[in-house]
């Protein structure tokens, strides 16, 4: 036998042994921070209800997960915390994810936990002279740039055949919304819950333009590739807990509403009024990918991301845990 | 009535339950059918919306007019199908209305795309057109996903309804089975149980356990039957106890009577022994009478006659009278001794019946009594062409005594006429001795048959007073009887001798 051939044989045997070890699990690394609390950044919004219900009902603990909730004002903020390493998981809508992906940031979408085509709204100031969509022409509209609200606003204007150039669009920060509208710095705001409710409640005469279900508005559970290492079982446990929570929301809505009222300090009437705007369904489907791709094209077209990289958003979907927990809701076919 | 009511109740419950089960099954079946219809419509709608998605892609790339027309057609058909689904599936009307809204949005976007021309290499679309196509695509994609999701949920609900239908069927069947078992058990408990109990108790009661009672645990037919049985058992037990008590008394009485009888028997034995002793003494007395007394008496008679014959001439008139008196007394005493001896000997005689021709017997009696007949100038006639059965010598003595009495007790100066007539029936032979004598007063009909009974002075009519007693004794020894009828015209003695079976057959 030639030395080269012998060397190849040893390598083959070594690979075989390693493969056996890997298959049997003997060689796998211990779960990262398995004994530590997992942290999840959660937007203080009705879209986060499955997280709240699972926590309130003790489903995370029941599934053997120690999950600590970290409140955020928006999904974009939550995503920032996650990317900054403050939390391992985050809830976030499509748009911040699309922007992050175009910026070359790696993350993993684990599942959509809820959705709402009415979450983003246009709230107009009294006296701004805006009674219907066409009245937005020539008006000052504030928007949460880099969020679903921005995508919603562009879609809204397109839907009503309004050239965005005819509208004075500029950025408004979440913490400025009430003052911005009250002071007439803006005639209208393209924002989403819970800021919509805050403005409608605190700004006299403010009202929302009739909603149009133009943006699907998926709300997702995401993590970073680093945080996912060795945490498949914990992620599956979290998804199982969320699945149970969605069952409670569907079968015992009163209990879910009570939890939402308590968690977000909302009144019952407020919760009742918005209840039907949300769908709570654990999923990872083709429409999510289509939406992400659509938004990515929109962001690139709009030049919202300087030096946007070409990405395959399918690579950002991490369906493994969902395949194990709720395979019936995984309908990706690319 | 109770059993019937219970059965009616059970059967009614069974019917209600079966009806309920059937109702449930029909309800679930109706749901399944309804969901099948919904699913069929949704499959059609899903096909339409999937085709729309493909057409959207085709329109976005090639701007085909054919695709545009087909898209609109599919859109109109889709809306109608959604309306139908919303009607048939009101539970999901809200989600369906959202899909309608999404499709409506898609239509509005599509209408804005009417001007879209052919795409492809070398053709550049405006950003607006690309945005519209993207929006249209995600609307259709979203609607399709919603359709898939609702279809899956409907399928799950249909499976659940089918499952419930099967469960209802099983529950109904099991309930029916359980009710059948319950009815059977109830029947067994209500009917067969009491019957078995009654049968067991009856068997034990019949075997002597009189304290056994049926379990009358219900107020129904079987309970009443058991109650009746128990009442009957109570009565029987009471009667049995009374009978036992009576038997115990009877046994005591029997024992008492047995003791008494034993005592009497013992006494009788003593009496018998005493009687035997007396009989022995009597026999000894008879022996004395017959031998010891007759010897000296015969001597007296013989010597008296001899003295009269040999020394008669030496006696005067008084001497003859005195000797005659002694002779008569001695003769009378000898007759008395003979009769007495006859009577006593009768006690020891055993009858051996033989056929006796009565006419022959009468001839012999006539011969024997010839001297008496002639002396008294009597006439003796008879009709005796018959056969009697008995001891010949004893019956001859009977007839002889009766005929001699008839001759002796005649009326003064009237020649005695004696007539003996023999008659017979199927059962008895009757010998009647009639005379024309002095007769017997009715008051003495009984007394004349007693020992030493005399109705007249010895000086008037000779006799020992034993004749009729001997006659009666002999007749009774033959199982017969003797009767008398008497009037001034005379007396009539009737001797009734029973015919033995053997005699009657001769």
Coordinates of C-alpha atoms in Angstrom, one line a residue, chain A residues 151 154-156 158-161 211-216 250 275-279 281 285-288 290-291 293-295 297-298 300-302 328-329 331 333, chain B residues 53 92-95 97-99 101-102 104-109 112 126-135 137-139 141-143 145-146 148-149 152-153:
Chain A
X151 CA -43.1 50.3 4.1
X154 CA -45.2 53.8 0.7
X155 CA -47.6 51.0 0.0
X156 CA -50.5 53.1 1.1
X158 CA -49.0 53.6 -4.0
X159 CA -52.3 51.9 -3.4
X160 CA -54.1 55.2 -3.6
X161 CA -52.0 56.2 -6.6
X211 CA -57.3 51.1 7.4
X212 CA -56.5 49.2 4.3
X213 CA -55.1 45.7 4.6
X214 CA -52.2 46.3 2.2
X215 CA -49.3 45.1 4.3
X216 CA -49.5 41.6 5.8
X250 CA -58.0 31.0 20.1
X275 CA -58.8 42.5 19.0
X276 CA -59.9 41.5 15.5
X277 CA -57.0 43.3 13.8
X278 CA -54.6 40.6 14.9
X279 CA -54.1 37.0 14.0
X281 CA -50.8 31.8 14.4
X285 CA -45.0 30.1 5.3
X286 CA -44.3 31.2 1.7
X287 CA -46.1 34.5 2.2
X288 CA -43.5 35.5 4.8
X290 CA -42.7 36.7 -0.4
X291 CA -43.3 39.7 1.9
X293 CA -38.5 39.7 -0.6
X294 CA -41.1 42.4 -1.6
X295 CA -40.0 44.7 1.2
X297 CA -37.0 45.1 -3.3
X298 CA -38.9 48.1 -2.0
X300 CA -33.5 48.7 -2.5
X301 CA -35.6 50.6 -5.0
X302 CA -36.1 53.3 -2.5
X328 CA -48.2 21.6 9.6
X329 CA -47.6 25.3 9.6
X331 CA -45.2 25.8 4.0
X333 CA -41.5 25.4 -1.0
Chain B
X53 CA -50.7 34.0 -8.2
X92 CA -65.0 31.9 9.9
X93 CA -66.8 34.8 8.3
X94 CA -64.5 37.3 10.0
X95 CA -61.4 35.6 8.6
X97 CA -64.0 38.8 5.2
X98 CA -60.4 39.7 5.7
X99 CA -59.5 37.5 2.7
X101 CA -60.6 42.5 1.8
X102 CA -57.2 41.3 0.8
X104 CA -60.3 43.5 -2.9
X105 CA -57.0 45.3 -2.3
X106 CA -55.4 43.0 -4.8
X107 CA -58.0 43.9 -7.4
X108 CA -57.5 47.6 -6.8
X109 CA -53.7 47.1 -7.2
X112 CA -53.6 50.0 -11.4
X126 CA -40.9 51.6 -13.5
X127 CA -40.3 51.4 -9.8
X128 CA -44.0 52.1 -9.3
X129 CA -44.9 49.1 -11.5
X130 CA -42.4 46.9 -9.7
X131 CA -43.8 48.0 -6.4
X132 CA -47.4 47.4 -7.5
X133 CA -46.5 43.9 -8.8
X134 CA -44.7 43.2 -5.5
X135 CA -47.7 44.4 -3.5
X137 CA -47.9 39.4 -5.3
X138 CA -47.8 39.5 -1.5
X139 CA -51.6 40.2 -1.4
X141 CA -49.6 35.2 -1.7
X142 CA -51.1 36.2 1.7
X143 CA -54.6 35.4 0.6
X145 CA -51.7 31.3 2.7
X146 CA -54.8 32.3 4.5
X148 CA -54.4 27.1 3.1
X149 CA -54.5 27.9 6.8
X152 CA -56.3 23.1 7.1
X153 CA -58.3 24.3 10.1

